[in-house]
Short mmCIF file of C-alpha atoms and ligand atoms in Angstrom, two decimals:
data_model
loop_
_atom_site.label_atom_id
_atom_site.label_comp_id
_atom_site.label_asym_id
_atom_site.label_seq_id
_atom_site.Cartn_x
_atom_site.Cartn_y
_atom_site.Cartn_z
CA MET A 1450 -8.19 -4.40 18.51
CA ALA A 1451 -5.82 -7.16 17.41
CA THR A 1452 -3.87 -6.22 14.26
CA LYS A 1453 -5.34 -7.77 11.15
CA TYR A 1454 -3.17 -8.78 8.18
CA ILE A 1455 -3.76 -8.42 4.54
CA PHE A 1456 -1.58 -10.11 1.90
CA VAL A 1457 -1.36 -8.95 -1.62
CA THR A 1458 0.04 -11.50 -4.15
CA GLY A 1459 0.28 -11.16 -7.98
CA GLY A 1460 -0.08 -13.62 -10.81
CA VAL A 1461 0.15 -14.00 -14.59
CA THR A 1462 2.69 -11.18 -15.08
CA SER A 1463 4.65 -8.62 -13.12
CA SER A 1464 3.87 -4.79 -13.43
CA LEU A 1465 0.17 -5.26 -12.71
CA GLY A 1466 0.42 -2.48 -10.03
CA LYS A 1467 0.36 -4.43 -6.75
CA GLY A 1468 2.06 -1.49 -5.07
CA ILE A 1469 -0.68 0.99 -6.23
CA ILE A 1470 -3.48 -1.38 -5.36
CA SER A 1471 -1.99 -1.94 -1.83
CA ALA A 1472 -1.43 1.79 -1.36
CA SER A 1473 -4.96 2.61 -2.60
CA LEU A 1474 -6.64 -0.09 -0.33
CA ALA A 1475 -4.53 1.38 2.64
CA LYS A 1476 -5.73 4.88 1.66
CA LEU A 1477 -9.34 3.83 1.87
CA LEU A 1478 -8.93 2.05 5.16
CA GLN A 1479 -7.02 4.95 6.54
CA ALA A 1480 -9.80 7.31 5.42
CA ARG A 1481 -12.25 5.24 7.47
CA GLY A 1482 -10.12 5.98 10.54
CA PHE A 1483 -8.01 2.77 10.75
CA SER A 1484 -4.31 3.03 11.26
CA VAL A 1485 -2.58 1.16 8.44
CA THR A 1486 0.86 0.51 7.26
CA ILE A 1487 2.20 -1.37 4.17
CA GLN A 1488 5.32 -3.53 3.93
CA LYS A 1489 6.87 -5.08 0.88
CA PHE A 1490 8.60 -8.49 0.65
CA ASP A 1491 10.84 -8.81 -2.26
CA PRO A 1492 12.16 -12.25 -3.45
CA TYR A 1493 15.60 -11.21 -4.62
CA ILE A 1494 18.85 -12.05 -2.86
CA ASN A 1495 20.33 -8.55 -2.51
CA ILE A 1496 19.95 -7.58 1.14
CA ASP A 1497 18.34 -4.37 -0.04
CA PRO A 1498 18.00 -2.61 -3.40
CA GLY A 1499 20.65 -0.05 -2.58
CA THR A 1500 23.27 -1.78 -4.74
CA LEU A 1501 20.91 -2.25 -7.68
CA ASN A 1502 21.41 -0.26 -10.88
CA PRO A 1503 18.39 2.14 -11.33
CA TYR A 1504 18.02 0.48 -14.82
CA GLU A 1505 17.33 -2.90 -13.07
CA HIS A 1506 14.87 -1.91 -10.53
CA GLY A 1507 13.98 1.81 -10.76
CA GLU A 1508 14.71 4.40 -8.09
CA CYS A 1509 15.96 3.35 -4.73
CA TYR A 1510 13.70 4.96 -2.19
CA VAL A 1511 15.16 6.09 1.17
CA THR A 1512 13.27 6.15 4.43
CA GLU A 1513 13.66 8.51 7.40
CA ASP A 1514 15.69 5.96 9.26
CA GLY A 1515 18.05 5.58 6.34
CA ALA A 1516 16.93 2.33 4.79
CA GLU A 1517 17.47 1.86 1.08
CA THR A 1518 14.19 0.34 -0.17
CA ASP A 1519 11.94 -0.58 -2.99
CA LEU A 1520 10.19 2.34 -4.90
CA ASP A 1521 6.85 0.98 -3.85
CA LEU A 1522 7.50 2.34 -0.34
CA GLY A 1523 7.49 5.83 -1.95
CA HIS A 1524 4.02 5.13 -3.19
CA TYR A 1525 2.97 4.03 0.31
CA GLU A 1526 4.15 7.25 1.76
CA ARG A 1527 2.72 9.51 -1.03
CA PHE A 1528 -0.66 8.00 -0.60
CA LEU A 1529 -0.70 7.59 3.15
CA ASN A 1530 1.28 10.59 4.20
CA VAL A 1531 2.83 8.36 6.89
CA ALA A 1532 6.55 7.62 7.07
CA THR A 1533 7.78 4.10 6.48
CA SER A 1534 11.03 2.59 7.98
CA GLN A 1535 13.59 -0.19 7.63
CA ALA A 1536 11.02 -2.60 8.83
CA ASN A 1537 8.69 -2.02 5.83
CA ASN A 1538 10.93 -3.57 3.24
CA VAL A 1539 12.31 -7.15 3.51
CA THR A 1540 14.08 -9.16 0.89
CA THR A 1541 14.94 -12.88 0.64
CA GLY A 1542 18.55 -11.78 1.06
CA ARG A 1543 17.71 -10.10 4.45
CA ILE A 1544 15.89 -13.21 5.69
CA TYR A 1545 18.66 -15.58 4.77
CA TYR A 1546 21.23 -13.11 6.20
CA ASN A 1547 19.50 -13.09 9.60
CA VAL A 1548 19.12 -16.85 9.57
CA ILE A 1549 22.80 -17.57 8.59
CA MET A 1550 24.02 -14.96 11.18
CA GLN A 1551 22.10 -16.77 13.86
CA GLU A 1552 23.40 -20.09 12.65
CA ARG A 1553 26.90 -18.88 13.04
CA GLU A 1554 26.21 -17.66 16.60
CA GLY A 1555 25.09 -21.13 17.39
CA ALA A 1556 21.21 -20.40 17.74
CA TYR A 1557 20.45 -23.62 15.95
CA LEU A 1558 23.20 -25.82 17.52
CA GLY A 1559 22.67 -29.54 16.71
CA LYS A 1560 19.89 -28.83 14.11
CA THR A 1561 19.84 -28.85 10.36
CA VAL A 1562 18.83 -25.34 9.21
CA GLN A 1563 16.16 -25.62 6.51
CA VAL A 1564 13.84 -23.54 4.42
CA ILE A 1565 10.84 -24.91 6.44
CA PRO A 1566 10.75 -24.11 9.33
CA HIS A 1567 13.73 -21.81 9.77
CA ILE A 1568 13.46 -19.58 6.79
CA THR A 1569 9.71 -19.52 6.92
CA ASP A 1570 9.91 -18.84 10.70
CA GLU A 1571 12.05 -15.85 9.96
CA ILE A 1572 9.67 -14.51 7.26
CA LYS A 1573 6.63 -14.91 9.58
CA ARG A 1574 8.60 -13.07 12.29
CA ARG A 1575 9.19 -10.12 9.91
CA MET A 1576 5.63 -10.26 8.55
CA LEU A 1577 4.26 -9.80 12.10
CA LEU A 1578 6.84 -7.30 13.31
CA LEU A 1579 5.08 -4.10 12.53
CA GLY A 1580 1.68 -5.35 13.78
CA GLN A 1581 3.37 -6.24 17.14
CA THR A 1582 4.31 -2.52 17.79
CA GLY A 1583 0.68 -2.06 18.59
CA GLU A 1584 0.59 1.03 16.24
CA TYR A 1585 -1.51 -0.49 13.51
CA ASP A 1586 -5.00 -1.87 13.16
CA ILE A 1587 -4.09 -3.31 9.84
CA VAL A 1588 -0.77 -4.37 8.24
CA ILE A 1589 -0.79 -4.84 4.47
CA THR A 1590 1.97 -7.04 3.07
CA GLU A 1591 2.73 -6.82 -0.63
CA ILE A 1592 4.58 -9.94 -1.83
CA GLY A 1593 6.86 -8.94 -4.75
CA GLY A 1594 7.22 -11.13 -7.85
CA CYS A 1595 4.82 -13.56 -9.26
CA VAL A 1596 2.90 -16.58 -7.80
CA GLY A 1597 4.39 -19.61 -9.28
CA ASP A 1598 8.01 -18.31 -9.35
CA ILE A 1599 10.49 -20.50 -7.55
CA GLU A 1600 11.91 -17.63 -5.60
CA SER A 1601 8.55 -16.42 -4.08
CA LEU A 1602 7.60 -19.87 -2.77
CA PRO A 1603 8.91 -19.43 0.81
CA PHE A 1604 6.93 -16.15 1.15
CA ILE A 1605 3.62 -17.86 -0.02
CA GLU A 1606 4.35 -20.79 2.29
CA ALA A 1607 4.76 -18.28 5.31
CA VAL A 1608 1.57 -16.81 4.36
CA ARG A 1609 -0.20 -20.29 4.36
CA GLN A 1610 1.25 -20.95 7.80
CA LEU A 1611 0.23 -17.63 9.15
CA ARG A 1612 -3.31 -17.98 7.95
CA TRP A 1613 -3.68 -21.18 10.02
CA GLU A 1614 -1.99 -19.78 13.03
CA LEU A 1615 -3.78 -16.48 13.17
CA GLY A 1616 -7.23 -17.77 12.42
CA VAL A 1617 -9.77 -17.36 9.54
CA ASN A 1618 -10.94 -13.68 10.25
CA GLU A 1619 -7.50 -12.33 11.01
CA THR A 1620 -6.12 -12.41 7.48
CA CYS A 1621 -7.22 -11.71 4.01
CA VAL A 1622 -5.43 -12.59 0.81
CA ILE A 1623 -6.01 -10.29 -2.31
CA HIS A 1624 -4.64 -11.84 -5.56
CA LEU A 1625 -3.93 -9.51 -8.45
CA THR A 1626 -4.27 -11.09 -11.89
CA LEU A 1627 -4.56 -10.07 -15.52
CA VAL A 1628 -7.70 -10.58 -17.63
CA PRO A 1629 -6.33 -9.96 -21.19
CA TYR A 1630 -8.32 -8.95 -24.11
CA LEU A 1631 -7.79 -10.92 -27.36
CA LYS A 1632 -8.49 -8.48 -30.13
CA ALA A 1633 -8.79 -11.15 -32.73
CA ALA A 1634 -11.43 -13.00 -30.72
CA GLY A 1635 -12.94 -9.88 -29.40
CA GLU A 1636 -13.06 -11.36 -25.93
CA LEU A 1637 -11.67 -11.02 -22.46
CA LYS A 1638 -9.96 -14.26 -21.32
CA THR A 1639 -10.18 -15.65 -17.82
CA LYS A 1640 -7.94 -18.69 -18.27
CA PRO A 1641 -4.66 -16.97 -17.08
CA THR A 1642 -6.55 -15.98 -13.89
CA GLN A 1643 -7.86 -19.47 -13.35
CA HIS A 1644 -4.30 -20.83 -13.66
CA SER A 1645 -2.68 -18.40 -11.50
CA VAL A 1646 -5.28 -18.87 -8.72
CA ARG A 1647 -4.77 -22.64 -9.11
CA ASP A 1648 -1.00 -22.13 -8.56
CA LEU A 1649 -1.67 -20.15 -5.44
CA SER A 1650 -4.20 -22.74 -4.20
CA GLU A 1651 -1.70 -25.60 -4.87
CA ALA A 1652 0.61 -23.85 -2.48
CA GLY A 1653 -2.24 -23.89 0.11
CA VAL A 1654 -3.46 -20.33 -0.09
CA GLN A 1655 -6.99 -19.71 -1.18
CA PRO A 1656 -7.39 -15.98 -2.17
CA ASP A 1657 -10.36 -14.16 -0.69
CA ILE A 1658 -10.46 -11.31 -3.24
CA LEU A 1659 -9.43 -11.14 -6.88
CA VAL A 1660 -8.42 -7.94 -8.37
CA CYS A 1661 -8.51 -8.31 -12.15
CA ARG A 1662 -6.38 -5.92 -14.04
CA SER A 1663 -7.99 -5.33 -17.52
CA GLU A 1664 -8.00 -2.93 -20.26
CA HIS A 1665 -11.68 -3.50 -20.75
CA HIS A 1666 -14.69 -3.51 -18.33
CA VAL A 1667 -15.10 -7.01 -16.90
CA PRO A 1668 -18.80 -7.75 -17.22
CA MET A 1669 -20.96 -9.56 -14.46
CA ASP A 1670 -21.17 -12.91 -16.43
CA LEU A 1671 -17.30 -13.08 -16.60
CA ARG A 1672 -16.92 -12.19 -12.86
CA LYS A 1673 -19.36 -14.92 -12.16
CA LYS A 1674 -17.23 -17.41 -14.27
CA ILE A 1675 -14.08 -16.33 -12.44
CA ALA A 1676 -15.82 -16.70 -9.10
CA LEU A 1677 -17.01 -20.24 -10.03
CA PHE A 1678 -13.53 -21.42 -11.12
CA CYS A 1679 -11.59 -19.77 -8.42
CA ASN A 1680 -13.65 -20.36 -5.29
CA VAL A 1681 -14.22 -16.69 -4.46
CA LYS A 1682 -17.58 -14.79 -3.92
CA GLN A 1683 -18.70 -13.09 -7.11
CA ASN A 1684 -18.76 -9.73 -5.31
CA SER A 1685 -15.09 -10.33 -4.51
CA VAL A 1686 -14.06 -10.32 -8.15
CA ILE A 1687 -13.03 -6.83 -8.71
CA GLU A 1688 -11.97 -5.09 -11.79
CA SER A 1689 -9.02 -2.74 -12.06
CA LEU A 1690 -9.01 -0.76 -15.30
CA ASP A 1691 -6.14 1.29 -16.56
CA ALA A 1692 -6.27 4.69 -14.80
CA GLU A 1693 -5.66 8.23 -16.15
CA THR A 1694 -3.44 8.83 -13.08
CA ILE A 1695 -2.32 6.48 -10.25
CA TYR A 1696 -4.19 8.75 -7.87
CA ASP A 1697 -7.52 7.85 -9.34
CA VAL A 1698 -7.09 4.24 -8.18
CA PRO A 1699 -8.25 4.75 -4.50
CA LEU A 1700 -11.53 6.10 -5.93
CA MET A 1701 -11.83 3.39 -8.54
CA MET A 1702 -11.30 0.77 -5.83
CA ARG A 1703 -13.87 2.50 -3.69
CA LYS A 1704 -16.40 2.30 -6.54
CA GLU A 1705 -15.52 -1.49 -6.80
CA LYS A 1706 -16.03 -1.72 -3.01
CA LEU A 1707 -12.58 -3.32 -2.31
CA ASP A 1708 -12.46 -1.71 1.08
CA GLU A 1709 -16.03 -3.02 1.93
CA ARG A 1710 -14.96 -6.58 0.91
CA VAL A 1711 -11.93 -6.47 3.02
CA ILE A 1712 -13.75 -5.06 6.08
CA SER A 1713 -16.37 -7.76 5.80
CA LYS A 1714 -13.83 -10.55 5.38
CA LEU A 1715 -11.77 -9.41 8.42
CA LYS A 1716 -14.84 -8.59 10.45
CA LEU A 1717 -13.60 -5.18 11.19
CA PRO A 1718 -15.77 -2.80 13.16
CA HIS A 1719 -18.00 -0.76 10.84
CA ARG A 1720 -16.89 2.75 10.51
CA ALA A 1721 -18.10 5.66 8.57
CA ASP A 1722 -17.53 5.85 4.86
CA PRO A 1723 -14.03 6.97 3.83
CA GLU A 1724 -13.29 10.67 4.25
CA LEU A 1725 -11.59 11.55 0.94
CA ASP A 1726 -12.54 15.25 0.46
CA ARG A 1727 -8.84 16.47 0.40
CA TRP A 1728 -7.95 13.68 -2.02
CA LYS A 1729 -10.71 14.60 -4.31
CA GLU A 1730 -9.77 18.26 -4.04
CA PHE A 1731 -6.17 17.28 -5.14
CA LEU A 1732 -7.56 15.25 -8.15
CA GLY A 1733 -9.71 18.28 -9.08
CA ARG A 1734 -6.80 20.59 -9.09
CA LEU A 1735 -4.64 17.98 -10.89
CA LYS A 1736 -7.20 17.41 -13.70
CA ASN A 1737 -8.17 21.08 -14.28
CA PRO A 1738 -4.94 23.04 -14.68
CA THR A 1739 -5.12 26.62 -15.65
CA SER A 1740 -1.57 26.93 -16.94
CA GLU A 1741 1.18 24.79 -18.24
CA VAL A 1742 5.01 24.67 -17.98
CA ASN A 1743 7.70 22.65 -19.61
CA ILE A 1744 10.37 21.31 -17.29
CA GLY A 1745 13.44 19.68 -18.45
CA LEU A 1746 14.78 16.72 -16.43
CA VAL A 1747 18.48 16.16 -17.16
CA GLY A 1748 19.92 12.92 -16.06
CA LYS A 1749 21.63 9.78 -17.22
CA TYR A 1750 18.86 7.21 -16.48
CA VAL A 1751 16.20 8.92 -18.37
CA GLU A 1752 15.45 5.93 -20.60
CA LEU A 1753 13.71 4.37 -17.54
CA HIS A 1754 11.44 6.97 -15.96
CA ASP A 1755 11.00 4.83 -12.88
CA ALA A 1756 14.62 5.70 -12.06
CA TYR A 1757 13.29 9.06 -11.07
CA LYS A 1758 9.93 7.99 -9.71
CA SER A 1759 9.74 10.24 -6.70
CA ILE A 1760 10.72 13.28 -8.71
CA VAL A 1761 8.12 12.59 -11.28
CA GLU A 1762 5.42 12.28 -8.51
CA ALA A 1763 6.76 15.34 -6.67
CA PHE A 1764 6.00 17.36 -9.82
CA VAL A 1765 2.53 15.88 -9.99
CA HIS A 1766 1.84 17.06 -6.42
CA ALA A 1767 3.54 20.47 -7.14
CA GLY A 1768 1.69 20.91 -10.36
CA ALA A 1769 -1.74 20.18 -8.69
CA ALA A 1770 -0.82 22.70 -5.86
CA ASN A 1771 -0.33 25.32 -8.60
CA GLU A 1772 -3.09 24.19 -10.76
CA CYS A 1773 -0.45 23.93 -13.37
CA LYS A 1774 0.13 21.10 -15.94
CA VAL A 1775 3.86 20.16 -15.64
CA ASN A 1776 5.18 18.64 -18.82
CA LEU A 1777 8.40 16.84 -18.05
CA LYS A 1778 10.76 16.67 -20.93
CA TRP A 1779 13.56 14.13 -20.57
CA PHE A 1780 17.17 14.80 -21.53
CA GLN A 1781 20.04 12.34 -21.64
CA SER A 1782 22.83 14.38 -20.11
CA GLU A 1783 25.45 12.44 -22.15
CA ASN A 1784 24.03 13.97 -25.26
CA LEU A 1785 24.31 17.58 -24.20
CA SER A 1786 27.34 19.63 -25.26
CA ASP A 1787 28.34 23.23 -25.47
CA GLU A 1788 27.33 23.22 -29.10
CA ASN A 1789 23.86 21.84 -28.83
CA VAL A 1790 22.76 22.84 -25.37
CA ALA A 1791 20.92 26.05 -26.30
CA ALA A 1792 19.04 24.42 -29.13
CA THR A 1793 18.22 21.20 -27.28
CA LEU A 1794 16.91 23.02 -24.11
CA ALA A 1795 15.18 25.79 -25.90
CA GLY A 1796 11.56 26.37 -24.93
CA LEU A 1797 11.90 25.02 -21.32
CA ASP A 1798 10.52 27.05 -18.34
CA GLY A 1799 12.62 25.26 -15.73
CA ILE A 1800 15.53 22.89 -15.62
CA LEU A 1801 16.15 20.12 -12.98
CA VAL A 1802 19.48 18.31 -12.84
CA ALA A 1803 18.85 14.94 -11.30
CA PRO A 1804 20.74 12.74 -8.64
CA GLY A 1805 23.06 10.18 -9.91
CA PHE A 1806 26.42 8.41 -9.62
CA GLY A 1807 29.67 8.31 -11.62
CA GLU A 1808 31.17 10.39 -14.40
CA ARG A 1809 28.97 9.38 -17.31
CA GLY A 1810 26.93 12.51 -18.32
CA PHE A 1811 28.46 14.70 -15.76
CA LYS A 1812 29.83 17.16 -18.41
CA GLY A 1813 26.43 17.42 -20.16
CA LYS A 1814 24.70 18.23 -16.86
CA MET A 1815 27.21 21.10 -16.32
CA GLU A 1816 26.31 22.44 -19.76
CA ALA A 1817 22.55 22.42 -18.82
CA ILE A 1818 23.34 24.21 -15.63
CA ARG A 1819 25.45 26.87 -17.25
CA TYR A 1820 22.74 27.46 -19.80
CA ALA A 1821 20.17 27.85 -16.96
CA ARG A 1822 22.40 30.10 -14.91
CA GLU A 1823 23.37 32.40 -17.89
CA ASN A 1824 19.78 32.61 -19.28
CA ASN A 1825 17.95 33.26 -16.03
CA ILE A 1826 16.04 30.02 -16.40
CA PRO A 1827 14.71 28.59 -13.11
CA PHE A 1828 17.21 25.79 -12.00
CA PHE A 1829 16.86 23.08 -9.50
CA GLY A 1830 19.61 20.74 -8.56
CA ILE A 1831 19.24 17.66 -6.52
CA CYS A 1832 22.15 15.79 -4.94
CA LEU A 1833 24.56 15.12 -7.83
CA GLY A 1834 22.67 18.03 -9.47
CA MET A 1835 23.74 20.24 -6.62
CA GLN A 1836 27.29 19.06 -6.67
CA CYS A 1837 27.41 19.49 -10.48
CA ALA A 1838 26.16 23.18 -9.94
CA ALA A 1839 28.98 23.75 -7.53
CA VAL A 1840 31.60 22.44 -9.83
CA GLU A 1841 30.13 24.40 -12.83
CA PHE A 1842 30.24 27.52 -10.74
CA ALA A 1843 33.77 27.01 -9.66
CA ARG A 1844 34.95 26.45 -13.23
CA ASN A 1845 33.05 29.02 -15.17
CA VAL A 1846 32.59 31.83 -12.53
CA LEU A 1847 35.45 31.47 -10.19
CA GLY A 1848 37.79 30.35 -13.07
CA LEU A 1849 39.17 27.46 -11.16
CA GLU A 1850 40.43 25.33 -14.03
CA GLY A 1851 40.03 21.53 -13.54
CA ALA A 1852 37.66 22.00 -10.53
CA ASN A 1853 35.70 18.93 -10.03
CA SER A 1854 34.21 16.42 -7.57
CA THR A 1855 36.80 13.79 -6.40
CA GLU A 1856 34.14 11.13 -7.37
CA MET A 1857 34.85 12.14 -11.12
CA ASP A 1858 38.56 13.13 -10.80
CA ALA A 1859 40.46 11.93 -7.58
CA ASP A 1860 43.44 14.19 -8.48
CA THR A 1861 41.63 17.44 -9.24
CA PRO A 1862 43.52 20.60 -8.19
CA HIS A 1863 40.16 22.02 -6.87
CA PRO A 1864 38.16 19.37 -4.96
CA ILE A 1865 34.97 21.42 -4.79
CA ILE A 1866 33.02 18.28 -3.86
CA ASP A 1867 35.01 15.70 -1.79
CA LEU A 1868 34.38 12.58 0.34
CA MET A 1869 33.49 13.11 3.88
CA GLU A 1870 36.23 12.06 6.33
CA GLY A 1871 34.07 9.25 7.68
CA GLN A 1872 33.54 7.93 4.08
CA LYS A 1873 37.15 7.60 3.18
CA GLU A 1874 37.89 4.23 4.90
CA ILE A 1875 34.63 2.58 3.77
CA THR A 1876 35.09 -0.10 1.15
CA GLN A 1877 31.85 -1.99 1.68
CA LYS A 1878 28.94 -1.24 -0.51
CA GLY A 1879 25.16 -1.20 0.53
CA GLY A 1880 23.94 0.99 3.47
CA THR A 1881 27.20 2.70 3.88
CA MET A 1882 26.42 6.15 2.32
CA ARG A 1883 25.13 9.24 4.32
CA LEU A 1884 21.57 7.94 4.44
CA GLY A 1885 18.28 9.12 5.92
CA ALA A 1886 16.99 12.21 7.63
CA TYR A 1887 19.36 14.96 8.85
CA ALA A 1888 18.57 18.34 10.28
CA CYS A 1889 19.27 21.53 8.31
CA GLU A 1890 19.30 25.11 9.40
CA LEU A 1891 18.24 27.67 6.84
CA LYS A 1892 19.69 31.23 6.82
CA LYS A 1893 17.07 33.87 7.40
CA GLY A 1894 16.54 36.13 4.46
CA SER A 1895 17.65 33.41 2.03
CA LYS A 1896 15.46 32.08 -0.88
CA ALA A 1897 15.53 28.63 0.92
CA TYR A 1898 14.09 30.26 4.04
CA SER A 1899 11.28 31.96 2.20
CA ILE A 1900 10.51 28.73 0.33
CA TYR A 1901 10.16 26.65 3.47
CA GLY A 1902 8.80 29.49 5.68
CA LYS A 1903 10.91 28.37 8.67
CA SER A 1904 14.57 27.83 9.60
CA LYS A 1905 14.69 24.31 10.99
CA ILE A 1906 14.06 21.58 8.51
CA SER A 1907 14.83 17.89 8.20
CA GLU A 1908 15.49 16.13 4.83
CA ARG A 1909 16.62 12.79 3.63
CA HIS A 1910 19.97 12.02 2.12
CA ARG A 1911 21.71 9.35 0.00
CA HIS A 1912 25.28 10.38 -1.11
CA ARG A 1913 28.92 9.82 -0.15
CA TYR A 1914 30.38 13.20 -1.44
CA GLU A 1915 29.88 16.64 0.24
CA PHE A 1916 30.60 20.38 -0.61
CA ASN A 1917 34.14 21.15 0.48
CA ASN A 1918 33.77 24.02 3.00
CA THR A 1919 37.15 25.63 2.15
CA TYR A 1920 35.45 27.02 -0.93
CA ILE A 1921 32.57 28.53 0.91
CA ALA A 1922 34.03 32.04 1.18
CA ALA A 1923 34.96 32.32 -2.56
CA PHE A 1924 31.57 31.02 -3.66
CA GLU A 1925 29.68 33.51 -1.46
CA GLU A 1926 31.85 36.42 -2.61
CA ALA A 1927 30.89 35.62 -6.15
CA GLY A 1928 27.16 35.36 -5.34
CA MET A 1929 26.62 31.64 -4.70
CA LEU A 1930 25.40 31.38 -1.08
CA ALA A 1931 25.35 28.46 1.20
CA THR A 1932 21.97 28.90 2.77
CA GLY A 1933 21.30 25.56 4.31
CA ILE A 1934 23.75 24.05 6.72
CA ASN A 1935 23.72 20.95 8.92
CA PRO A 1936 23.79 22.27 12.47
CA GLU A 1937 26.00 19.47 13.90
CA THR A 1938 28.53 18.96 11.17
CA GLY A 1939 28.54 22.42 9.27
CA LEU A 1940 28.01 20.52 5.97
CA VAL A 1941 26.50 22.70 3.18
CA GLU A 1942 23.00 21.35 2.37
CA ILE A 1943 21.67 24.04 0.07
CA ILE A 1944 23.42 26.47 -2.38
CA GLU A 1945 21.55 29.34 -4.12
CA LEU A 1946 22.52 31.92 -6.63
CA GLN A 1947 22.03 35.59 -6.04
CA ASN A 1948 20.75 37.77 -8.95
CA HIS A 1949 19.02 34.94 -10.56
CA PRO A 1950 15.26 34.41 -10.58
CA TRP A 1951 15.46 30.88 -9.04
CA PHE A 1952 18.52 28.86 -8.84
CA VAL A 1953 18.48 26.56 -5.88
CA ALA A 1954 20.31 23.24 -5.31
CA ALA A 1955 20.07 20.89 -2.38
CA GLN A 1956 22.52 18.05 -1.34
CA TYR A 1957 19.46 16.07 0.02
CA HIS A 1958 16.53 14.57 -1.76
CA PRO A 1959 13.33 16.61 -1.27
CA GLU A 1960 11.44 14.48 -3.64
CA LEU A 1961 11.30 11.57 -1.02
CA LYS A 1962 9.10 13.58 1.28
CA SER A 1963 6.55 14.93 -1.25
CA THR A 1964 3.02 13.55 -0.71
CA VAL A 1965 -0.44 14.12 -2.12
CA LEU A 1966 -1.54 15.96 1.02
CA ASN A 1967 1.97 17.60 1.62
CA PRO A 1968 3.46 18.69 -1.64
CA HIS A 1969 7.15 19.60 -1.17
CA PRO A 1970 7.72 23.39 -0.98
CA LEU A 1971 10.85 23.29 -3.09
CA PHE A 1972 8.95 21.62 -5.91
CA THR A 1973 5.84 23.84 -5.56
CA LYS A 1974 7.99 26.94 -5.65
CA PHE A 1975 10.16 25.77 -8.44
CA VAL A 1976 6.99 25.15 -10.54
CA LYS A 1977 5.72 28.54 -9.53
CA ALA A 1978 9.05 30.09 -10.68
CA ALA A 1979 8.70 28.19 -14.03
CA MET A 1980 5.26 29.57 -14.39
CA ASN A 1981 6.46 33.13 -13.78
CA TYR A 1982 9.31 32.58 -16.26
CA THR A 1983 6.66 31.51 -18.86
CA ARG A 1984 4.65 34.63 -18.23
CA ASN A 1985 7.63 36.95 -18.64
CA LYS A 1986 9.22 35.26 -21.65
N1 LIG B 1384 27.32 10.51 -6.50
C1 LIG B 1384 27.08 11.52 -5.55
C2 LIG B 1384 27.52 11.12 -4.13
O1 LIG B 1384 27.67 10.01 -3.83
C3 LIG B 1384 25.57 11.99 -5.57
C4 LIG B 1384 24.64 10.88 -5.13
C5 LIG B 1384 23.13 11.20 -5.47
O2 LIG B 1384 22.92 12.01 -6.34
N2 LIG B 1384 22.29 10.59 -4.83
O3 LIG B 1384 27.63 11.95 -3.23
#
């Protein structure tokens, strides 16, 4: 079967949930036995989101092959349980970069290099790339931004060209719009949808399906009106109401028959109804918890929860696995001090210290860790959280005054966390950290080993600094064990504290691999430890 292409665009406003709609549709098609992947095209000029502040763009999601990507790729993986790669996220910057590099190499010698056809050709090449691997029946392409924005025009133009080139039944365009409710008038309004579809049509792309985000049920007569004004069939005007959880959306879209509309438009072979038993089972456990825990998330980007998207979702998966409601409580690490830490963190059943960069809030994180360590509260450190736990231990248990990470203090007398040799010469930013999947060997008999139930694991990384192995012996002697080691380099990937109910910290990012069908063992066991702590309190 030739690969079919679905394009998802958005209009009226951003934040309508294109990523979740794309992932939900992909889930439904996958559950019917099609092999599906999703890619995201972002209109900004950065080559990738790796250099963006989390406050700007939320979390930077890292793939197995070490690409720094948009957080929507995390949703794709969590919904589909299939890994994405470098090829699944393309920005305007990447497109221009490739074209400009080629121009310098003389690929266009004698020609004026222009948006059409050179930029659009490169966009089309990238849009078709995953389909050409032969691995997928269907490729869903989500176009970031809003239709009508100057910066997304070349993407829309590429979609227009591709629709002609590939033929009518080979592509399907789904446009996501907003149908707002005007309280004073007591009415849902279709005008913004009409305008946004007109914008899209003016660019030469007629959508096949409209997904209408609304806070109220969109009745049939309104769907009829939208269909009439927007040149789509009435049964292809689909409502998307606010959901209790994003994981409800596949079932909501199933009810609205989004998958059926797509199958009919693309003339896909008829397959059995989607097999969603395990998904529903997950939702059942998620919505019927039998216990509850309070977990503190200590970080410096806590004002924007999207900055920790994968961690939040990993807790949803782990909570469901334990039939336990996980209440995440957010703590700005900058505000924590020796004087207020006990009062501020009182009542928590577990403390997680989050990943991050730079000195701001580092001290507060250490206070939270000391509090968890001394009071036997389950503690989980991730990346900077792990580095912080190591520095805290060096200072407060080993008595190494001024111990630090060289990220925070280049002249520390005790560089517990230090730059890897290979990182010292690098000055360029973007794609230069230790990124992507690396193997890790767990020590038999350790807590880490019992959590994973095996000794060989692979996890994803995104950091420059590492545990300094000259300190391993001193740490182990005092009860902080290095129980996960990279087999090739000897780098420390996990530390865990003896004589503490649950104190585990990882240099890598386990949250990136947690999915609905495969909740991550570190998160499920951490939640379990928090449940036990609650019981014993
Ligand atoms: N700033 C630390 C480093 O670069 C940790 C990074 C992170 O938490 N992702 O090593």
